[in-house]
Short mmCIF file of C-alpha atoms in Angstrom, two decimals:
data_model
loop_
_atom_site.label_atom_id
_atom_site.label_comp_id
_atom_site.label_asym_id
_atom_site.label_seq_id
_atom_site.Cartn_x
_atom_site.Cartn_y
_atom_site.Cartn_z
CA UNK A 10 -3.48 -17.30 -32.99
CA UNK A 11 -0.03 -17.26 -34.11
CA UNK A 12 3.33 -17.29 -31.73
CA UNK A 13 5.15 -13.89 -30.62
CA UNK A 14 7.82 -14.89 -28.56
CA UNK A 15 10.89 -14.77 -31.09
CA UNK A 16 9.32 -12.08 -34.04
CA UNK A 17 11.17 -8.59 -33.54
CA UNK A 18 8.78 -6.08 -31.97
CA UNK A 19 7.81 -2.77 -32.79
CA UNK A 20 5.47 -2.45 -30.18
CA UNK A 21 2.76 0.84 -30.44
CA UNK A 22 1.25 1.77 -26.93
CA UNK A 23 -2.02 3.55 -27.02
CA UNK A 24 -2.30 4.94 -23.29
CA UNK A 25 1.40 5.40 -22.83
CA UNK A 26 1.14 8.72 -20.64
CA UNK A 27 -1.92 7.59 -18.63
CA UNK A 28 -0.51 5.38 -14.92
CA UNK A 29 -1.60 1.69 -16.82
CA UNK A 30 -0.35 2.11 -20.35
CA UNK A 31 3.01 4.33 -18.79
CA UNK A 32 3.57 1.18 -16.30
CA UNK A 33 3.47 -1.45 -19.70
CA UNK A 34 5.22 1.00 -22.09
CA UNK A 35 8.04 1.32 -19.45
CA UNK A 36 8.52 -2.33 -19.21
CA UNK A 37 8.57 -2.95 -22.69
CA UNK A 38 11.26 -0.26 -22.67
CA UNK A 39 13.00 -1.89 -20.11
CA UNK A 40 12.65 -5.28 -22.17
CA UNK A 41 14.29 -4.07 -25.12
CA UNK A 42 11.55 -3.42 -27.58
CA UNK A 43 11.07 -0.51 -29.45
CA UNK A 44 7.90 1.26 -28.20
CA UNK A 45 6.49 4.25 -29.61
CA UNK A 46 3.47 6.03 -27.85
CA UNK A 47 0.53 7.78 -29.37
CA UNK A 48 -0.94 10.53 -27.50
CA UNK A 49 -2.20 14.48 -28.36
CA UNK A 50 0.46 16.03 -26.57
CA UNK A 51 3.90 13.52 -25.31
CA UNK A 52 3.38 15.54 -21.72
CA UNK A 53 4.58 12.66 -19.28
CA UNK A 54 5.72 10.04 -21.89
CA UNK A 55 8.16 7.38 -20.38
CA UNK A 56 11.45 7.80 -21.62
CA UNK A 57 12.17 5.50 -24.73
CA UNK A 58 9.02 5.88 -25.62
CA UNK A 59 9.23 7.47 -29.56
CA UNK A 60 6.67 10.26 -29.41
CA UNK A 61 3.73 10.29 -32.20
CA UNK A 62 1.20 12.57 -32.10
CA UNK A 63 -2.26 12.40 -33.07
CA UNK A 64 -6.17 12.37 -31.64
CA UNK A 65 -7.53 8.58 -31.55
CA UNK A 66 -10.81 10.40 -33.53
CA UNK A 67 -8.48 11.51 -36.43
CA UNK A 68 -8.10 8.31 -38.24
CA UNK A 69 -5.24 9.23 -40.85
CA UNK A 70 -3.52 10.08 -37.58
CA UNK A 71 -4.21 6.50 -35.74
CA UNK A 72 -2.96 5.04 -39.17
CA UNK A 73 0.24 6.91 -39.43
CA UNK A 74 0.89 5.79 -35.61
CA UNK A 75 0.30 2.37 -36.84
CA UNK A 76 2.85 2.48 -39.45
CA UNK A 77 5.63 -0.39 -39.36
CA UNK A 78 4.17 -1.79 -36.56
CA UNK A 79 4.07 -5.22 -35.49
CA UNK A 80 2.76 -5.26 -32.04
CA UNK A 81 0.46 -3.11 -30.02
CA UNK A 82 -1.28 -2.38 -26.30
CA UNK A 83 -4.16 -0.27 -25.82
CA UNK A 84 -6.42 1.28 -23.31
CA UNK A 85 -8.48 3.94 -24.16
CA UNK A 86 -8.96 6.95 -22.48
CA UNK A 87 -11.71 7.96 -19.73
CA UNK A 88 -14.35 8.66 -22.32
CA UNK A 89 -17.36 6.54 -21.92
CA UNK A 90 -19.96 8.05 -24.35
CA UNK A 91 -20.20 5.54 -27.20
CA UNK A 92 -20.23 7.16 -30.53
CA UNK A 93 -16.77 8.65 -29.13
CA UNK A 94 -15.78 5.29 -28.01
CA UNK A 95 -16.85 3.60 -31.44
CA UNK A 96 -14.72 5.87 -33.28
CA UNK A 97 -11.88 5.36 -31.69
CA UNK A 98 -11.84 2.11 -31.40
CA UNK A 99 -12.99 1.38 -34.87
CA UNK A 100 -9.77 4.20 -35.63
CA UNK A 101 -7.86 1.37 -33.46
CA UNK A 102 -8.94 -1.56 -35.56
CA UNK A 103 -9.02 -0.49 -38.96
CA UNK A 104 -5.15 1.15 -38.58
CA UNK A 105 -4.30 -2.01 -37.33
CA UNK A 106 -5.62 -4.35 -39.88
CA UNK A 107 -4.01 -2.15 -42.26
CA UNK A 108 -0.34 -2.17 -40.63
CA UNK A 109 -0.75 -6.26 -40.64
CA UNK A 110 -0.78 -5.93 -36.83
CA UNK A 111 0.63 -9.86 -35.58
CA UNK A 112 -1.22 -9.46 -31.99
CA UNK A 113 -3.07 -6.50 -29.92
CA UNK A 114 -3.48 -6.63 -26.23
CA UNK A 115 -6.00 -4.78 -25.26
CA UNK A 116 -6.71 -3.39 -22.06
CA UNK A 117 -10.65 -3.23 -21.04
CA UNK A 118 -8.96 -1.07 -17.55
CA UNK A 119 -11.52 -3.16 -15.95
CA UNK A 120 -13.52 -6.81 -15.21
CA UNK A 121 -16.35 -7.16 -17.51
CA UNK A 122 -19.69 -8.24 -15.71
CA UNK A 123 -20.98 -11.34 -17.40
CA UNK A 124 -24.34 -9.80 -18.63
CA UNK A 125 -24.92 -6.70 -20.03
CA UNK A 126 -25.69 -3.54 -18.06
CA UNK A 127 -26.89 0.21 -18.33
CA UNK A 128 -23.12 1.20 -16.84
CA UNK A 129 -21.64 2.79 -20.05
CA UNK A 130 -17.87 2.64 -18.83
CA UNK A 131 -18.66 -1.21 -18.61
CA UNK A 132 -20.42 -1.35 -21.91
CA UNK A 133 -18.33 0.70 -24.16
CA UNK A 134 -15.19 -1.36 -23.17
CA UNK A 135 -17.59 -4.54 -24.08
CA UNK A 136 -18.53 -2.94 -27.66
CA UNK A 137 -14.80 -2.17 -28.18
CA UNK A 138 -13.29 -5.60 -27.12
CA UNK A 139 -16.00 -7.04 -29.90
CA UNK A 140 -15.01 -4.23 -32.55
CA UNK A 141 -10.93 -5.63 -31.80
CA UNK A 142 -11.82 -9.36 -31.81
CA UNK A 143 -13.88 -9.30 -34.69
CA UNK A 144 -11.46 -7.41 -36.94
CA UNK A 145 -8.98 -10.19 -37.18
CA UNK A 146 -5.97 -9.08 -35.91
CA UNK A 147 -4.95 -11.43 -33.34
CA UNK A 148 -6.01 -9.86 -30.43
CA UNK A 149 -5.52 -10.45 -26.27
CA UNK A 150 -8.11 -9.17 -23.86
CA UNK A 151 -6.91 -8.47 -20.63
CA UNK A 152 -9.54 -7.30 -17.91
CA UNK A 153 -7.93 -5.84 -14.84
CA UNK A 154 -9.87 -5.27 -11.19
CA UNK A 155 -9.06 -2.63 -9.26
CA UNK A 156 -5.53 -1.28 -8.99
CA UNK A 157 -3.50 -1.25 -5.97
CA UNK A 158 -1.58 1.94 -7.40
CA UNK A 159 -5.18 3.53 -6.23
CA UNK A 160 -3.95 3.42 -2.60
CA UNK A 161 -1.53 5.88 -2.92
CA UNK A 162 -3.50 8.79 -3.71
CA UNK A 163 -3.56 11.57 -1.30
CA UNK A 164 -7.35 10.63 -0.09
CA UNK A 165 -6.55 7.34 0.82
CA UNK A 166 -2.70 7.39 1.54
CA UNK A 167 -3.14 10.50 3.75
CA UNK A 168 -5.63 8.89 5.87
CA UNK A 169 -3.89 5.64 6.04
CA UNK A 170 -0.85 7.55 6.99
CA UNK A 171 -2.64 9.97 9.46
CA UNK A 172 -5.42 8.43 10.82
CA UNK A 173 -4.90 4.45 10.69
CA UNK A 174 -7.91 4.20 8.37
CA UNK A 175 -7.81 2.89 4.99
CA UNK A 176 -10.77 4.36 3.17
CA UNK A 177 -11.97 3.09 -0.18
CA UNK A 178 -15.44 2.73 -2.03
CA UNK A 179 -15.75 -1.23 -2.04
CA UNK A 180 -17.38 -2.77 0.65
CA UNK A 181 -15.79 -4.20 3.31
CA UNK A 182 -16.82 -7.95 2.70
CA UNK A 183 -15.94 -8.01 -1.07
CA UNK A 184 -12.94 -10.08 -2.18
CA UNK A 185 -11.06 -8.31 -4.33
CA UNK A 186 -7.80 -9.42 -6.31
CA UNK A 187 -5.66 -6.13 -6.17
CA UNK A 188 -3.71 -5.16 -9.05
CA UNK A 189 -0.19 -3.31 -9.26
CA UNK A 190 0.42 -1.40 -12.17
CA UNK A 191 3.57 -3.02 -12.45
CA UNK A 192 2.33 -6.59 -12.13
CA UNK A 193 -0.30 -5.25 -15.47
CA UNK A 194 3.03 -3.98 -16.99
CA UNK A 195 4.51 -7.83 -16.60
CA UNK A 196 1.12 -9.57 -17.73
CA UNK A 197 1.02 -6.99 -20.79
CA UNK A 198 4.54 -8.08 -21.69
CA UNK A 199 3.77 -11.89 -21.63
CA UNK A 200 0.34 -11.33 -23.68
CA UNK A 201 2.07 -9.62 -26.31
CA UNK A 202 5.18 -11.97 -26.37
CA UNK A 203 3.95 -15.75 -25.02
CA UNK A 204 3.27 -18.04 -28.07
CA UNK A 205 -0.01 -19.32 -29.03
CA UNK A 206 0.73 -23.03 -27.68
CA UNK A 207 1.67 -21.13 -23.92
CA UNK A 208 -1.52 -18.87 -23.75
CA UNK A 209 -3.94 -21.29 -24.98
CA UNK A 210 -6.20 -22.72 -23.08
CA UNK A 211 -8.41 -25.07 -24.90
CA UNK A 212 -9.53 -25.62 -28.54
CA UNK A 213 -11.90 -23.36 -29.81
CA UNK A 214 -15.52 -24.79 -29.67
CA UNK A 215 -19.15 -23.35 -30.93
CA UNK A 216 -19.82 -22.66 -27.16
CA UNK A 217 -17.08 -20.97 -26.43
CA UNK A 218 -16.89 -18.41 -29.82
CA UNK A 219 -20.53 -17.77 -29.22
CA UNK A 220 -19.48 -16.45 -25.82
CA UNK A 221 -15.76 -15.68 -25.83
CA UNK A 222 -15.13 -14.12 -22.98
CA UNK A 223 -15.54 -16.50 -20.09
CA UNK A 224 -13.60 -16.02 -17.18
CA UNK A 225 -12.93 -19.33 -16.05
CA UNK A 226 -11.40 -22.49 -18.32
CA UNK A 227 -10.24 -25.78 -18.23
CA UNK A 228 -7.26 -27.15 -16.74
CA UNK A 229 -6.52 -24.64 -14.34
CA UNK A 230 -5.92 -21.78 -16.81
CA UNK A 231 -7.23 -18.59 -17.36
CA UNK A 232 -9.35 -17.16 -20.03
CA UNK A 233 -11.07 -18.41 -23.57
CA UNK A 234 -9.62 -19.12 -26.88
CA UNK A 235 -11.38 -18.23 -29.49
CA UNK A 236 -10.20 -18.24 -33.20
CA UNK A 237 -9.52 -14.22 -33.38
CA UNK A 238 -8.59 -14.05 -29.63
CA UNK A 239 -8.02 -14.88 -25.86
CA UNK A 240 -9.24 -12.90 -22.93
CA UNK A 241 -7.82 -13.15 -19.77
CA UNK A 242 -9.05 -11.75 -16.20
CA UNK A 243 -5.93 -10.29 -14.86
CA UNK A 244 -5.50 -10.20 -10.66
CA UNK A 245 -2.96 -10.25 -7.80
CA UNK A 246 -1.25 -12.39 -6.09
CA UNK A 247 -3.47 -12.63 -3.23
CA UNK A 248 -7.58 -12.27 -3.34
CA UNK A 249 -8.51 -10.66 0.52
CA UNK A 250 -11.27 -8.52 1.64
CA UNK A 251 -11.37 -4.70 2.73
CA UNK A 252 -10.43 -5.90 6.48
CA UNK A 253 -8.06 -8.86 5.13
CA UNK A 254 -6.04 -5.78 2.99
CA UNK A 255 -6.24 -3.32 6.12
CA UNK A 256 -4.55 -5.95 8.13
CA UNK A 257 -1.89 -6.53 5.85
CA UNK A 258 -0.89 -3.03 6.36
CA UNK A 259 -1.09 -3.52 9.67
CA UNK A 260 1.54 -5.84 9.79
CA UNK A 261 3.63 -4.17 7.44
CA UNK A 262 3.39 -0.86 9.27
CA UNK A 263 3.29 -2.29 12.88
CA UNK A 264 0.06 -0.67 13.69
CA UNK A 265 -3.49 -1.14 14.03
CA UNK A 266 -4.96 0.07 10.32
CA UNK A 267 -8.54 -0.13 10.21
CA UNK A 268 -10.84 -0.37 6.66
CA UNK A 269 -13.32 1.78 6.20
CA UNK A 270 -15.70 2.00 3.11
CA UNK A 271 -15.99 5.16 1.19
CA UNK A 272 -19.29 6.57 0.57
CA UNK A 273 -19.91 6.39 -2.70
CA UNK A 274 -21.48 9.95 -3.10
CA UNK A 275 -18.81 11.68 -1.42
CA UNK A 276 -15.93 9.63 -3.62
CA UNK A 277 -18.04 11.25 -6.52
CA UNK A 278 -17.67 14.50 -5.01
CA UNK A 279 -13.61 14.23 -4.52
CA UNK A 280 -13.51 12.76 -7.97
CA UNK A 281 -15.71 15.31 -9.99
CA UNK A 282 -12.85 17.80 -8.76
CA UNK A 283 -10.55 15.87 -10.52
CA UNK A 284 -12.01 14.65 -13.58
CA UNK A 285 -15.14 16.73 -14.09
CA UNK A 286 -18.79 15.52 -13.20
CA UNK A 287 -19.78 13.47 -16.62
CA UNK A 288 -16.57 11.39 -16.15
CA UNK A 289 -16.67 11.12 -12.48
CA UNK A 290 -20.16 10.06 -12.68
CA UNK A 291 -19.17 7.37 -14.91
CA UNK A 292 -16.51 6.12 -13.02
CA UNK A 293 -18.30 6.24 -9.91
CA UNK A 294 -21.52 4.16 -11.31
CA UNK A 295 -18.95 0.79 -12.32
CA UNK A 296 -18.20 1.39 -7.94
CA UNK A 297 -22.18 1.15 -7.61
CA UNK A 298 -22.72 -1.67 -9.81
CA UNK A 299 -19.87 -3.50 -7.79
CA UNK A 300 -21.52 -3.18 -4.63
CA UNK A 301 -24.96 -4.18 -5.80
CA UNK A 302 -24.65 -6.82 -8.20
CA UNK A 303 -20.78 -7.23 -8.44
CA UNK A 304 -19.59 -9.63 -4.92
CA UNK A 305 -17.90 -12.23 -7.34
CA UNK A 306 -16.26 -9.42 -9.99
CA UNK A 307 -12.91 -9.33 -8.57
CA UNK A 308 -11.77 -12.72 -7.30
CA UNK A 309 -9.53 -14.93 -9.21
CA UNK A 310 -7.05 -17.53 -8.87
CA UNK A 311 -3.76 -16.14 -8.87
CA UNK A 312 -1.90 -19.93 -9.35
CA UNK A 313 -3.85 -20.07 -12.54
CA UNK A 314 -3.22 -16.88 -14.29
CA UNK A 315 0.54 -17.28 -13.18
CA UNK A 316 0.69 -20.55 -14.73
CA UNK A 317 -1.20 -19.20 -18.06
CA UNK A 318 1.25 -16.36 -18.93
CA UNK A 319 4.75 -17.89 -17.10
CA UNK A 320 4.81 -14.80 -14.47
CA UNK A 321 5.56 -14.16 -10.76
CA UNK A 322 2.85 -11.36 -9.19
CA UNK A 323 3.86 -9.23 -6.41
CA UNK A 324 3.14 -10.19 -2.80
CA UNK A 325 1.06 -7.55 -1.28
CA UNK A 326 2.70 -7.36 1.78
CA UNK A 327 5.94 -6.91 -0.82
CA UNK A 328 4.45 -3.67 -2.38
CA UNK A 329 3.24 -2.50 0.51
CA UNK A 330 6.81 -2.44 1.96
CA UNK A 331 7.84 -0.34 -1.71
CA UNK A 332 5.87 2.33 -1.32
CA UNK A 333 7.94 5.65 -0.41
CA UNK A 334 5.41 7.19 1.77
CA UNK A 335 5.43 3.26 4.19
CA UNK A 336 8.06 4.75 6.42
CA UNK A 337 5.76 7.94 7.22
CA UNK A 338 2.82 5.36 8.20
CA UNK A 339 4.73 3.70 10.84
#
């Protein structure tokens, strides 16, 4: 892998008007780089974010977005059947060979169990992070838990806010390593810019490009180099369980909040509303896996990863204390 940090970036977000790919293209705005955003429509593109449009299964389309580019960040949409998934990401990798791409992060918009599972919105974002890494192009996994961001929807915000519970579907007792958006955006932006010498972690060995993507590595870093890439389990700055994260609101709110854990067939219900029953379904199933096979999914070290990519993650009880509708929970 070759250094980013002082190369001129025109930087190509795929995802740029979804909440994870709007939070990285903003900060890459913010940073001074030029981003341009491919999506079918430009509804709710950041601003200074060049529109181009164009379907991710139209590959003279993914090409054209491609063109001049030097940099890019992806995550695919919610679409988990895998032809779909194959063609787009194939799309992805061919348009970027061809634009002499100098590093892809791509975003797998969740942790990857170790083994292989029948849970296509796991296994689809395993077949595409091989399809990336094994075209060449220089690429950067990054493999997020669950988001933060996800507590202010109206089901669990309006709860929180109204009735003192915080209601999610994880179970109580897992460790988890939330996520802000924005913390993804600042990871994204170090992935994309930190040299090779920085991000690596270890020379590449038989063992480790036979299975690339271990979570763990020497030295107190995160993630495994390989020749064609590094992958990286991204996290918070603090690892707590469902009670451990309903206390912390406690404290910031100055009132007893309780957690409570969703039901996973009534989540499904809320979320078939929103997304439609195939996707929902999906969705739902990487939630079932979680609580049956998944305790150790979403831990991490937060020192490590901070000390991997040079960054500074959010205190929870800090983003807690950001979020507008806080002062209408107390």
């Amino acid at each position: 892998m070759g250094g980013a940090g002082s190369i001129a970036m025109n930087i190509l977000v795929i995802g740029a008007t979804g909440a994870q790919g709007g939070a990285v293209a903003r900060r890459l705005v913010d940073s001074g780089h030029t981003v341009r955003g491919l999506t079918r429509s430009g509804a709710g593109l950041p601003p200074g974010v060049t529109l181009v449009t164009g379907d991710l299964a139209d590959a003279s389309a993914v090409r054209a977005a491609f063109d001049g580019v030097t940099h890019a960040s992806v995550v695919l949409p919610m679409v988990f059947e895998p032809s779909l998934v194959e063609t787009y990401i194939r799309n992805i990798a061919e348009a970027a060979v061809a634009a002499g791409v100098r590093r892809l992060v791509y975003n797998t918009a969740n942790r990857m169990p170790s083994v292989p599972t029948s849970v296509a919105a796991f296994e689809t974002r395993r077949f595409a992070t091989s399809v990336l890494v094994e075209s060449g192009v220089e690429t950067v996994v990054v493999r997020p838990p669950v988001y933060l961001d996800n507590l202010c929807a109206p089901w669990v915000a309006g709860p929180l806010v109204h009735e003192g519970v915080l209601r999610y579907p994880l179970p109580a007792e897992l460790p988890v390593s939330w996520l802000s958006h924005a913390d993804l955006a600042t990871a994204t932006l170090a992935a994309l810019t930190r040299s090779t010498a920085d991000l690596a972690v270890a020379p590449p060995t038989t063992a480790a490009v036979a299975a690339p993507f271990s979570p763990a590595a020497p030295d107190g870093l995160v993630g495994a180099l390989t020749p064609e890439g590094l992958a990286l389990d991204l996290g918070g700055a603090e690892v707590v369980t469902g009670s451990e994260l309903a206390a912390a609101f406690s404290v910031a709110l100055g009132r007893p909040i309780r957690y409570l854990a969703q039901d996973l067939d009534e989540f499904e219900a809320g979320l078939t509303h929103a997304l439609g029953a195939t996707t929902a379904g999906e969705v739902v199933s990487t939630y079932r896996w979680i609580a049956e096979h998944g305790h150790d999914l979403y831990g991490l070290d937060p020192a490590a990863l901070e000390k991997t990519l040079a960054i500074s993650l959010t205190p929870l009880s800090a983003w807690i204390a950001a979020q507008p509708w806080t002062e209408l929970a107390r």
